[in-house]
Structures are given as C-alpha cells and as structure tokens.
PDB file of C-alpha atoms in Angstrom:
ATOM      1  CA  MET A  52      63.602-193.784 159.666  1.00 37.00           C
ATOM      2  CA  VAL A  53      62.916-192.403 156.221  1.00 36.00           C
ATOM      3  CA  THR A  54      64.755-193.541 153.036  1.00 38.00           C
ATOM      4  CA  ASN A  55      64.230-193.776 149.457  1.00 39.00           C
ATOM      5  CA  SER A  56      63.492-197.438 149.423  1.00 39.00           C
ATOM      6  CA  ASP A  57      60.693-199.546 150.905  1.00 37.00           C
ATOM      7  CA  ASN A  58      62.994-201.399 153.143  1.00 35.00           C
ATOM      8  CA  PRO A  59      65.111-198.785 155.077  1.00 39.00           C
ATOM      9  CA  LEU A  60      66.603-201.134 157.597  1.00 36.00           C
ATOM     10  CA  ARG A  61      67.972-203.308 154.779  1.00 34.00           C
ATOM     11  CA  ASP A  62      69.554-200.168 153.099  1.00 38.00           C
ATOM     12  CA  LEU A  63      70.898-198.355 156.186  1.00 43.00           C
ATOM     13  CA  GLY A  64      72.520-200.905 158.340  1.00 37.00           C
ATOM     14  CA  GLY A  65      70.788-204.081 159.322  1.00 35.00           C
ATOM     15  CA  GLY A  66      71.206-203.640 163.011  1.00 34.00           C
ATOM     16  CA  PHE A  67      69.231-200.444 163.312  1.00 36.00           C
ATOM     17  CA  GLY A  68      66.033-201.864 164.239  1.00 34.00           C
ATOM     18  CA  LYS A  69      65.832-202.640 167.696  1.00 35.00           C
ATOM     19  CA  GLY A  70      63.843-199.358 168.538  1.00 38.00           C
ATOM     20  CA  LEU A  71      63.542-196.366 166.422  1.00 39.00           C
ATOM     21  CA  GLY A  72      64.072-193.881 169.372  1.00 45.00           C
ATOM     22  CA  ASP A  73      67.128-195.859 170.798  1.00 51.00           C
ATOM     23  CA  SER A  74      70.586-194.632 170.299  1.00 56.00           C
ATOM     24  CA  PHE A  75      72.426-196.167 167.259  1.00 54.00           C
ATOM     25  CA  ILE A  76      75.074-197.328 169.580  1.00 50.00           C
ATOM     26  CA  ASP A  77      72.755-199.011 171.966  1.00 52.00           C
ATOM     27  CA  SER A  78      70.727-200.710 169.398  1.00 46.00           C
ATOM     28  CA  GLY A  79      73.869-202.388 168.329  1.00 41.00           C
ATOM     29  CA  SER A  80      73.819-200.822 164.772  1.00 49.00           C
ATOM     30  CA  LYS A  81      76.939-200.382 162.683  1.00 63.00           C
ATOM     31  CA  GLY A  82      77.203-197.049 164.517  1.00 82.00           C
ATOM     32  CA  ILE A  83      77.494-193.426 163.571  1.00 88.00           C
ATOM     33  CA  LYS A  84      80.741-194.201 161.720  1.00 89.00           C
ATOM     34  CA  TYR A  85      78.927-196.335 159.161  1.00 90.00           C
ATOM     35  CA  PHE A  86      76.493-193.451 158.259  1.00 92.00           C
ATOM     36  CA  VAL A  87      79.257-190.826 158.245  1.00 94.00           C
ATOM     37  CA  GLU A  88      81.238-193.291 155.881  1.00 93.00           C
ATOM     38  CA  LYS A  89      78.195-193.409 153.664  1.00 93.00           C
ATOM     39  CA  PHE A  90      77.657-189.807 153.871  1.00 95.00           C
ATOM     40  CA  ARG A  91      81.162-188.888 153.121  1.00 94.00           C
ATOM     41  CA  SER A  92      80.755-190.829 149.734  1.00 94.00           C
ATOM     42  CA  GLY A  93      77.934-188.933 148.854  1.00 93.00           C
ATOM     43  CA  LYS A  94      75.432-191.743 149.160  1.00 94.00           C
ATOM     44  CA  LEU A  95      73.606-190.431 152.372  1.00 96.00           C
ATOM     45  CA  ALA A  96      71.782-187.210 153.606  1.00 97.00           C
ATOM     46  CA  PHE A  97      70.693-186.448 157.024  1.00 97.00           C
ATOM     47  CA  ILE A  98      67.162-185.046 156.937  1.00 97.00           C
ATOM     48  CA  GLN A  99      64.128-184.311 159.210  1.00 97.00           C
ATOM     49  CA  GLU A 100      61.047-185.292 157.056  1.00 94.00           C
ATOM     50  CA  ARG A 101      61.261-186.944 153.618  1.00 95.00           C
ATOM     51  CA  SER A 102      58.027-185.150 152.700  1.00 93.00           C
ATOM     52  CA  THR A 103      60.008-181.674 152.660  1.00 94.00           C
ATOM     53  CA  ILE A 104      62.221-183.123 149.965  1.00 95.00           C
ATOM     54  CA  ASP A 105      59.675-184.686 147.993  1.00 95.00           C
ATOM     55  CA  LYS A 106      57.388-181.740 147.975  1.00 94.00           C
ATOM     56  CA  ALA A 107      59.943-179.682 146.653  1.00 96.00           C
ATOM     57  CA  LYS A 108      61.076-182.130 144.033  1.00 96.00           C
ATOM     58  CA  ASP A 109      57.481-182.550 142.907  1.00 95.00           C
ATOM     59  CA  LEU A 110      57.087-178.592 142.608  1.00 96.00           C
ATOM     60  CA  LEU A 111      60.042-178.095 140.787  1.00 96.00           C
ATOM     61  CA  LYS A 112      58.843-180.588 138.204  1.00 96.00           C
ATOM     62  CA  SER A 113      55.214-179.466 138.130  1.00 97.00           C
ATOM     63  CA  ASN A 114      53.631-178.168 135.115  1.00 96.00           C
ATOM     64  CA  GLU A 115      52.587-174.876 136.553  1.00 96.00           C
ATOM     65  CA  HIS A 116      56.486-174.125 137.468  1.00 96.00           C
ATOM     66  CA  LEU A 117      57.654-175.525 134.108  1.00 96.00           C
ATOM     67  CA  PHE A 118      55.056-173.314 132.397  1.00 93.00           C
ATOM     68  CA  TYR A 119      56.407-170.163 134.422  1.00 94.00           C
ATOM     69  CA  CYS A 120      59.936-171.138 133.529  1.00 94.00           C
ATOM     70  CA  THR A 121      59.367-170.976 129.802  1.00 90.00           C
ATOM     71  CA  TYR A 122      58.504-167.167 130.321  1.00 91.00           C
ATOM     72  CA  VAL A 123      60.822-166.336 133.147  1.00 93.00           C
ATOM     73  CA  ASN A 124      64.518-167.025 132.997  1.00 92.00           C
ATOM     74  CA  ASP A 125      65.469-165.137 136.235  1.00 94.00           C
ATOM     75  CA  ARG A 126      66.799-167.837 138.693  1.00 94.00           C
ATOM     76  CA  GLU A 127      65.547-165.809 141.734  1.00 95.00           C
ATOM     77  CA  LYS A 128      62.127-165.385 140.372  1.00 96.00           C
ATOM     78  CA  GLN A 129      61.938-168.957 139.609  1.00 96.00           C
ATOM     79  CA  THR A 130      62.628-169.808 143.249  1.00 96.00           C
ATOM     80  CA  LEU A 131      59.963-167.336 144.502  1.00 97.00           C
ATOM     81  CA  MET A 132      57.523-169.157 141.864  1.00 97.00           C
ATOM     82  CA  VAL A 133      58.350-172.499 143.435  1.00 96.00           C
ATOM     83  CA  MET A 134      57.892-170.940 146.960  1.00 97.00           C
ATOM     84  CA  GLY A 135      54.464-169.579 145.879  1.00 97.00           C
ATOM     85  CA  LEU A 136      53.431-173.204 144.981  1.00 97.00           C
ATOM     86  CA  THR A 137      54.872-174.411 148.175  1.00 97.00           C
ATOM     87  CA  LEU A 138      52.805-172.080 150.162  1.00 96.00           C
ATOM     88  CA  ARG A 139      49.637-173.120 148.180  1.00 95.00           C
ATOM     89  CA  LYS A 140      50.409-176.712 148.883  1.00 95.00           C
ATOM     90  CA  LEU A 141      51.061-175.945 152.678  1.00 95.00           C
ATOM     91  CA  ASP A 142      47.743-173.999 152.646  1.00 92.00           C
ATOM     92  CA  GLN A 143      45.915-177.144 150.994  1.00 93.00           C
ATOM     93  CA  GLU A 144      47.490-179.372 153.740  1.00 94.00           C
ATOM     94  CA  SER A 145      46.402-176.809 156.318  1.00 94.00           C
ATOM     95  CA  GLN A 146      49.986-176.548 157.657  1.00 94.00           C
ATOM     96  CA  ARG A 147      49.545-173.122 158.918  1.00 93.00           C
ATOM     97  CA  ASP A 148      52.574-172.985 161.150  1.00 95.00           C
ATOM     98  CA  LYS A 149      54.831-174.156 158.315  1.00 93.00           C
ATOM     99  CA  ARG A 150      53.290-171.772 155.844  1.00 94.00           C
ATOM    100  CA  ASP A 151      53.891-168.837 157.968  1.00 94.00           C
ATOM    101  CA  ASP A 152      57.204-169.797 159.009  1.00 94.00           C
ATOM    102  CA  LEU A 153      57.957-170.129 155.137  1.00 96.00           C
ATOM    103  CA  VAL A 154      56.555-166.666 154.552  1.00 95.00           C
ATOM    104  CA  LYS A 155      58.854-165.100 157.247  1.00 94.00           C
ATOM    105  CA  LYS A 156      61.929-166.865 155.636  1.00 95.00           C
ATOM    106  CA  ILE A 157      60.917-165.653 152.132  1.00 96.00           C
ATOM    107  CA  LYS A 158      60.404-162.160 153.375  1.00 95.00           C
ATOM    108  CA  ASN A 159      63.819-162.432 155.301  1.00 93.00           C
ATOM    109  CA  LYS A 160      65.685-163.569 152.072  1.00 94.00           C
ATOM    110  CA  PHE A 161      63.833-161.542 149.332  1.00 94.00           C
ATOM    111  CA  ASP A 162      62.182-158.692 151.037  1.00 91.00           C
ATOM    112  CA  ILE A 163      58.557-157.673 150.525  1.00 89.00           C
ATOM    113  CA  GLN A 164      58.687-157.562 146.636  1.00 88.00           C
ATOM    114  CA  GLY A 165      59.954-161.156 146.582  1.00 92.00           C
ATOM    115  CA  SER A 166      57.211-162.195 149.013  1.00 93.00           C
ATOM    116  CA  HIS A 167      54.620-160.581 146.796  1.00 93.00           C
ATOM    117  CA  LEU A 168      55.662-162.714 143.726  1.00 96.00           C
ATOM    118  CA  SER A 169      55.338-165.720 145.741  1.00 96.00           C
ATOM    119  CA  TYR A 170      51.859-164.564 146.950  1.00 93.00           C
ATOM    120  CA  LEU A 171      50.908-164.043 143.493  1.00 94.00           C
ATOM    121  CA  VAL A 172      51.656-167.573 142.606  1.00 96.00           C
ATOM    122  CA  GLN A 173      50.071-168.882 145.790  1.00 94.00           C
ATOM    123  CA  ASN A 174      46.830-167.364 144.918  1.00 89.00           C
ATOM    124  CA  GLY A 175      46.867-168.155 141.388  1.00 90.00           C
ATOM    125  CA  VAL A 176      47.062-164.500 140.330  1.00 92.00           C
ATOM    126  CA  LEU A 177      50.231-165.117 138.114  1.00 95.00           C
ATOM    127  CA  SER A 178      48.799-167.934 135.922  1.00 93.00           C
ATOM    128  CA  LYS A 179      45.763-165.635 135.511  1.00 91.00           C
ATOM    129  CA  TYR A 180      47.793-162.865 134.407  1.00 93.00           C
ATOM    130  CA  ILE A 181      49.903-164.649 132.027  1.00 94.00           C
ATOM    131  CA  THR A 182      46.627-166.218 130.669  1.00 90.00           C
ATOM    132  CA  ASN A 183      45.228-162.802 130.293  1.00 87.00           C
ATOM    133  CA  LEU A 184      48.478-161.696 128.309  1.00 90.00           C
ATOM    134  CA  LEU A 185      48.120-164.854 126.132  1.00 91.00           C
ATOM    135  CA  GLU A 186      44.499-163.828 125.243  1.00 87.00           C
ATOM    136  CA  ASN A 187      45.420-160.198 124.298  1.00 85.00           C
ATOM    137  CA  ILE A 188      48.795-160.451 122.923  1.00 89.00           C
ATOM    138  CA  ASP A 189      49.965-162.327 119.898  1.00 91.00           C
ATOM    139  CA  ASN A 190      53.671-161.278 119.726  1.00 92.00           C
ATOM    140  CA  PRO A 191      55.757-163.454 121.945  1.00 89.00           C
ATOM    141  CA  ASP A 192      58.577-160.899 122.425  1.00 90.00           C
ATOM    142  CA  ILE A 193      56.007-158.220 123.466  1.00 92.00           C
ATOM    143  CA  MET A 194      54.399-160.689 125.698  1.00 91.00           C
ATOM    144  CA  LYS A 195      57.612-161.479 127.530  1.00 90.00           C
ATOM    145  CA  GLU A 196      58.561-157.811 127.889  1.00 92.00           C
ATOM    146  CA  ARG A 197      55.224-156.952 129.267  1.00 93.00           C
ATOM    147  CA  LEU A 198      55.560-160.030 131.795  1.00 95.00           C
ATOM    148  CA  GLU A 199      59.170-159.143 132.813  1.00 94.00           C
ATOM    149  CA  ASP A 200      57.742-155.234 133.371  1.00 94.00           C
ATOM    150  CA  PHE A 201      54.917-156.839 135.558  1.00 95.00           C
ATOM    151  CA  LEU A 202      57.266-158.965 137.556  1.00 96.00           C
ATOM    152  CA  ASN A 203      59.789-156.224 138.087  1.00 94.00           C
ATOM    153  CA  ASN A 204      57.445-153.683 139.034  1.00 94.00           C
ATOM    154  CA  LEU A 205      54.780-155.435 140.949  1.00 94.00           C
ATOM    155  CA  ASP A 206      53.938-152.223 142.940  1.00 92.00           C
ATOM    156  CA  LYS A 207      52.868-150.752 139.755  1.00 94.00           C
ATOM    157  CA  PHE A 208      50.518-153.287 138.563  1.00 96.00           C
ATOM    158  CA  VAL A 209      49.120-154.742 141.726  1.00 96.00           C
ATOM    159  CA  TYR A 210      47.628-153.613 144.887  1.00 96.00           C
ATOM    160  CA  PHE A 211      47.390-155.918 147.921  1.00 94.00           C
ATOM    161  CA  VAL A 212      44.716-154.856 150.191  1.00 96.00           C
ATOM    162  CA  ARG A 213      45.363-155.259 153.820  1.00 94.00           C
ATOM    163  CA  SER A 214      42.470-156.167 156.297  1.00 94.00           C
ATOM    164  CA  ASN A 215      42.976-153.308 158.526  1.00 95.00           C
ATOM    165  CA  GLN A 216      42.586-150.628 155.627  1.00 97.00           C
ATOM    166  CA  ASP A 217      39.673-148.309 155.173  1.00 96.00           C
ATOM    167  CA  ILE A 218      37.780-148.583 152.033  1.00 96.00           C
ATOM    168  CA  ASN A 219      37.876-144.960 151.213  1.00 96.00           C
ATOM    169  CA  GLN A 220      41.625-145.019 151.767  1.00 96.00           C
ATOM    170  CA  VAL A 221      42.067-148.077 149.402  1.00 97.00           C
ATOM    171  CA  ALA A 222      39.988-146.538 146.792  1.00 97.00           C
ATOM    172  CA  ASP A 223      42.151-143.304 146.780  1.00 96.00           C
ATOM    173  CA  ILE A 224      45.426-145.426 146.647  1.00 96.00           C
ATOM    174  CA  ILE A 225      43.956-147.440 143.678  1.00 97.00           C
ATOM    175  CA  LYS A 226      42.913-144.521 141.888  1.00 96.00           C
ATOM    176  CA  ILE A 227      46.230-142.604 142.422  1.00 96.00           C
ATOM    177  CA  LYS A 228      48.091-145.647 141.117  1.00 95.00           C
ATOM    178  CA  ILE A 229      46.015-146.188 138.145  1.00 96.00           C
ATOM    179  CA  ASN A 230      46.108-142.403 137.133  1.00 94.00           C
ATOM    180  CA  ALA A 231      49.891-142.169 137.569  1.00 94.00           C
ATOM    181  CA  ASN A 232      50.999-145.339 135.730  1.00 90.00           C
ATOM    182  CA  SER A 233      47.944-145.919 133.460  1.00 92.00           C
ATOM    183  CA  PRO A 234      48.922-149.617 133.325  1.00 94.00           C
ATOM    184  CA  LYS A 235      47.442-151.985 130.770  1.00 92.00           C
ATOM    185  CA  THR A 236      46.475-154.270 133.547  1.00 93.00           C
ATOM    186  CA  PHE A 237      45.963-153.523 137.170  1.00 96.00           C
ATOM    187  CA  ILE A 238      45.231-155.947 139.730  1.00 96.00           C
ATOM    188  CA  ILE A 239      43.484-155.554 143.263  1.00 96.00           C
ATOM    189  CA  SER A 240      43.845-158.530 145.449  1.00 94.00           C
ATOM    190  CA  GLY A 241      42.902-159.136 148.972  1.00 93.00           C
ATOM    191  CA  ILE A 242      42.687-162.338 151.168  1.00 87.00           C
ATOM    192  CA  GLY A 243      40.865-163.199 154.225  1.00 89.00           C
ATOM    193  CA  LEU A 244      39.135-160.117 155.728  1.00 93.00           C
ATOM    194  CA  ALA A 245      40.815-157.986 152.982  1.00 95.00           C
ATOM    195  CA  ALA A 246      38.665-159.930 150.299  1.00 95.00           C
ATOM    196  CA  GLU A 247      35.530-158.151 151.504  1.00 95.00           C
ATOM    197  CA  ILE A 248      37.465-154.722 151.466  1.00 97.00           C
ATOM    198  CA  VAL A 249      38.439-155.375 147.751  1.00 97.00           C
ATOM    199  CA  SER A 250      34.674-155.927 146.774  1.00 96.00           C
ATOM    200  CA  GLU A 251      33.291-153.007 148.554  1.00 96.00           C
ATOM    201  CA  THR A 252      36.283-150.608 147.253  1.00 97.00           C
ATOM    202  CA  PHE A 253      35.544-151.957 143.714  1.00 96.00           C
ATOM    203  CA  LYS A 254      31.867-151.081 143.980  1.00 95.00           C
ATOM    204  CA  LEU A 255      33.009-147.357 145.137  1.00 95.00           C
ATOM    205  CA  ILE A 256      35.431-146.925 142.287  1.00 95.00           C
ATOM    206  CA  LYS A 257      33.799-149.141 139.528  1.00 93.00           C
ATOM    207  CA  ASN A 258      31.869-146.308 137.635  1.00 93.00           C
ATOM    208  CA  GLU A 259      34.883-144.153 137.244  1.00 92.00           C
ATOM    209  CA  ILE A 260      37.461-146.891 136.558  1.00 92.00           C
ATOM    210  CA  LEU A 261      35.272-148.764 133.945  1.00 92.00           C
ATOM    211  CA  LEU A 262      35.285-145.667 131.572  1.00 92.00           C
ATOM    212  CA  GLU A 263      38.950-146.955 130.641  1.00 93.00           C
ATOM    213  CA  TYR A 264      39.086-150.456 131.879  1.00 95.00           C
ATOM    214  CA  ASP A 265      37.080-153.671 131.502  1.00 94.00           C
ATOM    215  CA  PHE A 266      37.285-156.088 134.531  1.00 94.00           C
ATOM    216  CA  GLU A 267      37.390-159.738 135.398  1.00 92.00           C
ATOM    217  CA  SER A 268      36.586-160.760 139.074  1.00 93.00           C
ATOM    218  CA  TYR A 269      37.958-163.999 140.732  1.00 91.00           C
ATOM    219  CA  SER A 270      36.314-164.985 143.942  1.00 90.00           C
ATOM    220  CA  SER A 271      37.228-167.754 146.271  1.00 85.00           C
ATOM    221  CA  GLU A 272      36.182-168.757 149.815  1.00 81.00           C
ATOM    222  CA  LYS A 273      39.055-166.597 151.049  1.00 81.00           C
ATOM    223  CA  SER A 274      40.326-164.306 148.511  1.00 88.00           C
ATOM    224  CA  GLN A 275      39.078-161.546 146.070  1.00 93.00           C
ATOM    225  CA  ILE A 276      40.943-160.624 143.110  1.00 94.00           C
ATOM    226  CA  ILE A 277      39.894-158.055 140.409  1.00 96.00           C
ATOM    227  CA  PHE A 278      41.715-157.713 136.934  1.00 94.00           C
ATOM    228  CA  LEU A 279      41.438-154.467 135.349  1.00 95.00           C
ATOM    229  CA  ASN A 280      42.338-154.517 131.586  1.00 92.00           C
ATOM    230  CA  LYS A 281      42.760-151.275 129.727  1.00 92.00           C
ATOM    231  CA  LYS A 282      40.148-150.974 126.974  1.00 90.00           C
ATOM    232  CA  ASP A 283      43.102-150.577 124.522  1.00 74.00           C
ATOM    233  CA  ASN A 284      44.880-153.354 125.944  1.00 56.00           C
ATOM    234  CA  LEU A 285      45.906-154.760 122.667  1.00 50.00           C
ATOM    235  CA  GLU A 286      49.707-154.552 121.296  1.00 50.00           C
TER     236      GLU A 286
ATOM    237  CA  MET B 273      73.440-190.072 138.531  1.00 68.00           C
ATOM    238  CA  GLU B 274      73.356-192.531 141.917  1.00 79.00           C
ATOM    239  CA  LYS B 275      70.420-191.555 144.196  1.00 90.00           C
ATOM    240  CA  VAL B 276      71.305-190.392 147.556  1.00 95.00           C
ATOM    241  CA  GLU B 277      69.600-192.009 150.147  1.00 95.00           C
ATOM    242  CA  THR B 278      68.188-190.158 153.325  1.00 96.00           C
ATOM    243  CA  ILE B 279      67.843-190.859 156.886  1.00 96.00           C
ATOM    244  CA  SER B 280      65.756-188.844 159.235  1.00 96.00           C
ATOM    245  CA  LEU B 281      67.428-187.314 162.356  1.00 96.00           C
ATOM    246  CA  LYS B 282      64.281-187.609 164.203  1.00 94.00           C
ATOM    247  CA  GLN B 283      65.369-191.047 164.920  1.00 91.00           C
ATOM    248  CA  PHE B 284      68.541-189.767 166.298  1.00 93.00           C
ATOM    249  CA  SER B 285      68.915-189.323 170.129  1.00 92.00           C
ATOM    250  CA  ASP B 286      70.651-185.945 171.091  1.00 92.00           C
ATOM    251  CA  GLY B 287      73.624-188.100 171.956  1.00 92.00           C
ATOM    252  CA  ASP B 288      73.672-189.578 168.588  1.00 92.00           C
ATOM    253  CA  LYS B 289      73.546-186.158 167.078  1.00 95.00           C
ATOM    254  CA  VAL B 290      76.464-185.045 168.891  1.00 94.00           C
ATOM    255  CA  LEU B 291      78.370-187.984 168.085  1.00 93.00           C
ATOM    256  CA  LEU B 292      77.304-187.396 164.309  1.00 95.00           C
ATOM    257  CA  LEU B 293      78.428-183.809 164.187  1.00 96.00           C
ATOM    258  CA  ASN B 294      81.839-184.700 165.987  1.00 95.00           C
ATOM    259  CA  GLU B 295      82.586-187.372 163.515  1.00 94.00           C
ATOM    260  CA  LEU B 296      81.763-184.686 160.849  1.00 96.00           C
ATOM    261  CA  GLY B 297      84.123-182.200 162.674  1.00 95.00           C
ATOM    262  CA  LEU B 298      81.325-180.018 163.921  1.00 97.00           C
ATOM    263  CA  GLN B 299      80.166-179.237 167.364  1.00 96.00           C
ATOM    264  CA  THR B 300      77.011-178.031 169.350  1.00 97.00           C
ATOM    265  CA  ASP B 301      76.452-175.695 172.093  1.00 97.00           C
ATOM    266  CA  GLY B 302      73.250-177.846 172.893  1.00 95.00           C
ATOM    267  CA  LYS B 303      71.098-175.681 170.944  1.00 96.00           C
ATOM    268  CA  PHE B 304      72.851-174.779 167.529  1.00 98.00           C
ATOM    269  CA  VAL B 305      75.202-176.412 165.366  1.00 98.00           C
ATOM    270  CA  LEU B 306      78.858-175.031 165.330  1.00 98.00           C
ATOM    271  CA  ASP B 307      81.521-175.133 162.945  1.00 96.00           C
ATOM    272  CA  GLU B 308      84.955-176.364 163.744  1.00 94.00           C
ATOM    273  CA  LYS B 309      86.046-172.978 165.115  1.00 96.00           C
ATOM    274  CA  GLY B 310      82.976-173.017 167.577  1.00 96.00           C
ATOM    275  CA  LEU B 311      80.999-170.404 165.488  1.00 97.00           C
ATOM    276  CA  VAL B 312      77.193-170.945 164.854  1.00 98.00           C
ATOM    277  CA  ILE B 313      76.545-172.347 161.553  1.00 98.00           C
ATOM    278  CA  LYS B 314      74.035-170.296 159.465  1.00 97.00           C
ATOM    279  CA  ASP B 315      71.814-171.893 156.731  1.00 97.00           C
ATOM    280  CA  LYS B 316      73.599-170.560 153.576  1.00 96.00           C
ATOM    281  CA  TYR B 317      70.275-169.921 151.803  1.00 96.00           C
ATOM    282  CA  VAL B 318      67.952-168.382 154.545  1.00 95.00           C
ATOM    283  CA  GLY B 319      70.653-167.086 156.850  1.00 94.00           C
ATOM    284  CA  VAL B 320      69.066-168.558 160.062  1.00 95.00           C
ATOM    285  CA  SER B 321      71.033-170.182 162.680  1.00 97.00           C
ATOM    286  CA  VAL B 322      70.942-173.977 162.314  1.00 98.00           C
ATOM    287  CA  SER B 323      69.580-175.567 165.526  1.00 97.00           C
ATOM    288  CA  LEU B 324      70.392-179.058 166.532  1.00 96.00           C
ATOM    289  CA  LYS B 325      66.704-179.860 166.480  1.00 96.00           C
ATOM    290  CA  ASN B 326      66.089-178.538 163.012  1.00 96.00           C
ATOM    291  CA  MET B 327      69.381-179.433 161.068  1.00 98.00           C
ATOM    292  CA  LEU B 328      69.733-181.172 157.717  1.00 97.00           C
ATOM    293  CA  ILE B 329      73.077-182.240 156.567  1.00 98.00           C
ATOM    294  CA  PHE B 330      73.515-182.507 152.745  1.00 96.00           C
ATOM    295  CA  PRO B 331      76.463-183.923 150.746  1.00 91.00           C
ATOM    296  CA  GLY B 332      78.453-181.580 148.871  1.00 79.00           C
ATOM    297  CA  SER B 333      81.266-180.454 151.327  1.00 85.00           C
ATOM    298  CA  THR B 334      78.898-181.061 154.233  1.00 92.00           C
ATOM    299  CA  ILE B 335      76.241-178.610 153.682  1.00 96.00           C
ATOM    300  CA  VAL B 336      74.257-178.043 157.074  1.00 98.00           C
ATOM    301  CA  LEU B 337      70.904-176.386 156.538  1.00 97.00           C
ATOM    302  CA  ASP B 338      67.746-175.326 158.424  1.00 97.00           C
ATOM    303  CA  ASP B 339      64.755-177.713 157.686  1.00 96.00           C
ATOM    304  CA  ASN B 340      62.502-175.721 155.493  1.00 95.00           C
ATOM    305  CA  GLU B 341      61.234-175.781 152.029  1.00 95.00           C
ATOM    306  CA  LEU B 342      62.965-172.763 150.762  1.00 96.00           C
ATOM    307  CA  SER B 343      66.479-174.149 151.727  1.00 97.00           C
ATOM    308  CA  VAL B 344      65.533-177.458 150.409  1.00 97.00           C
ATOM    309  CA  THR B 345      64.528-176.240 147.173  1.00 96.00           C
ATOM    310  CA  MET B 346      67.531-173.863 146.658  1.00 96.00           C
ATOM    311  CA  TYR B 347      69.766-176.861 147.547  1.00 96.00           C
ATOM    312  CA  LEU B 348      67.998-179.067 144.823  1.00 95.00           C
ATOM    313  CA  GLU B 349      68.315-176.108 142.270  1.00 94.00           C
ATOM    314  CA  GLU B 350      71.959-175.519 143.075  1.00 94.00           C
ATOM    315  CA  TYR B 351      73.056-179.232 143.313  1.00 93.00           C
ATOM    316  CA  GLY B 352      70.468-181.006 141.132  1.00 92.00           C
ATOM    317  CA  ASP B 353      67.990-183.696 142.365  1.00 92.00           C
ATOM    318  CA  LYS B 354      70.108-186.286 143.844  1.00 90.00           C
ATOM    319  CA  PHE B 355      67.288-187.709 145.814  1.00 93.00           C
TER     320      PHE B 355
END
C-alpha cells in the first residue's frame, strides 16, 4: 500500500494489514465502503504507483520547467515540456518500456509536432536554444517572439535525422531547408544510430554552410546536436 | 488545501476492484472499466480505454484514468496538486 504518510496502515484503516495481497474483505478491514467513503469526501485517490505522481509533481516544480514557463505561456506546450522532462527522467532510470509507451501517448495526443517538442526538451536542445537566444538577443520582446516562432514552426528550424537515412539525402534536405527559410538558427539533431549520420552529414556540408553560419556542436554518448547560427544573428 | 491520500490498487484483488467499481457506480467487462451505461471509459486526457489492471481513480467527480505520466501530469495541471 502506498500513501502520503509513513504509516499507511494507520491512515487507511487499521484492519488492513493481514496480508497485502489479501482481499480487504478477507483481511477483516473496514472494507471497500470505508475507502469509497473516504474517496467521496475527496480525501483518497486510487492509484497504481505513487512514484508516477511524485515524479509528475517534482517535474512540474522543477527549475527547468519553471524556466521554460517564464518564456512560454501556452498550456499545451508547457505540458509537452514536462513530458520531455519525464522522458529524460525515464531514460535516466532506464525505464525503456515506460518511455516508449509515453512517446506513443504523446504522439497520439499531440501529433508528431508535439512529440518533437518533447524530444527537444528530453535531449536538452530547447534549453540550449534558449541559452543561445539569451546570448544573442538583448530585447526580451524580440527574444520571446523568436522563441514562439521557433516553437510554432519546429520543422523550419530543426531537422530530426532518422537512423535509416542516407547521408547524401540528409545533406540535400538540410541545404534545401536552410536555403528556403534562411533561419537565424538551424538545428540538426540525431540520437542513437542517427547521431553518426548527423556528424557525417555535417562534414559533407560544412564548407558550404559555414559561409553564412557559425556552428556549435553538442555530443553525448547517444546524441549529436549541431546548432547553426547565422553570422548576422543579432537583432 | 487538505492533502489527498493515495492507496495503490496493486494491493487490491480483482474481486476487490470489481467491488470498488460497483460501489462507485461503475462496472467492468473483466478487462476494461465501464461506465454506468456499460460503455468502456476512455482516459479523458490521452483517449485510451482504461483497463482494470491500469486504472487510476481520482477525486473530482470520479475521474477514471489510465496510469501514465501524461494523464497524471494533465490531471495535476487541471485540478492542482492535491497530493
């Protein structure tokens, strides 16, 4: 049994203690009616694992989430950002099944665009992007405008490389996207096997791209993220 | 705000879960949770059918949800942190 307190048996009916797997009725507890009464008065919730609630509470109050909320007012985006933090946490805890299940639910609820936003938070790209803006833009209104544009048009500013893509194909797509939109910042991101494709692609297009863009590269064990910042990136 | 206590349904036998649902005016077909009309209850946030094995029942007009981080987070965002 999981409760808020250290002594759940004391809190939720003293009779419930004979055996955790036993029926409440068999164990001589106050029975289901006791719990229903408590539930109806708004004092009890029936859950599976307390850790799910605690994790959600912690992430909603986390500094990173509160930081995002100072720049992003949209409720749906805020939820997606918490989901990104949750995915990161599940990754850190090696809870792959839960992580994959959550990714599916995010996609079903918010489509691929929403899923991309969670992914950006999960992999630390959004925090790097905001830092990048903070370093380059002094005017808070312009910064907020740029961030909103970024979050509303991720496809314009980010390319998520997939592990089954060909390097030449990725290079062409990135060049087309950059030439079409001339974004002030463009991000190339890949995880797992796609990380290597990001690195190889960048080697291929580097000379051409760096005429107009500076770059910053972030590598980890399983991801490769390249930020391209236009040389006239100031306001 | 008074804190809401929690109890894990993992400790409930299937028979107890059925009794609990019935007391709340709900039912089950053995796999999914059904409303008073016998229709499968969908999680209001993620739209999946709520199973007996994975259900959460939160206060606030008896809110039956699937146990996942998205639903729990959206519940906390909508109703506030009562836990």
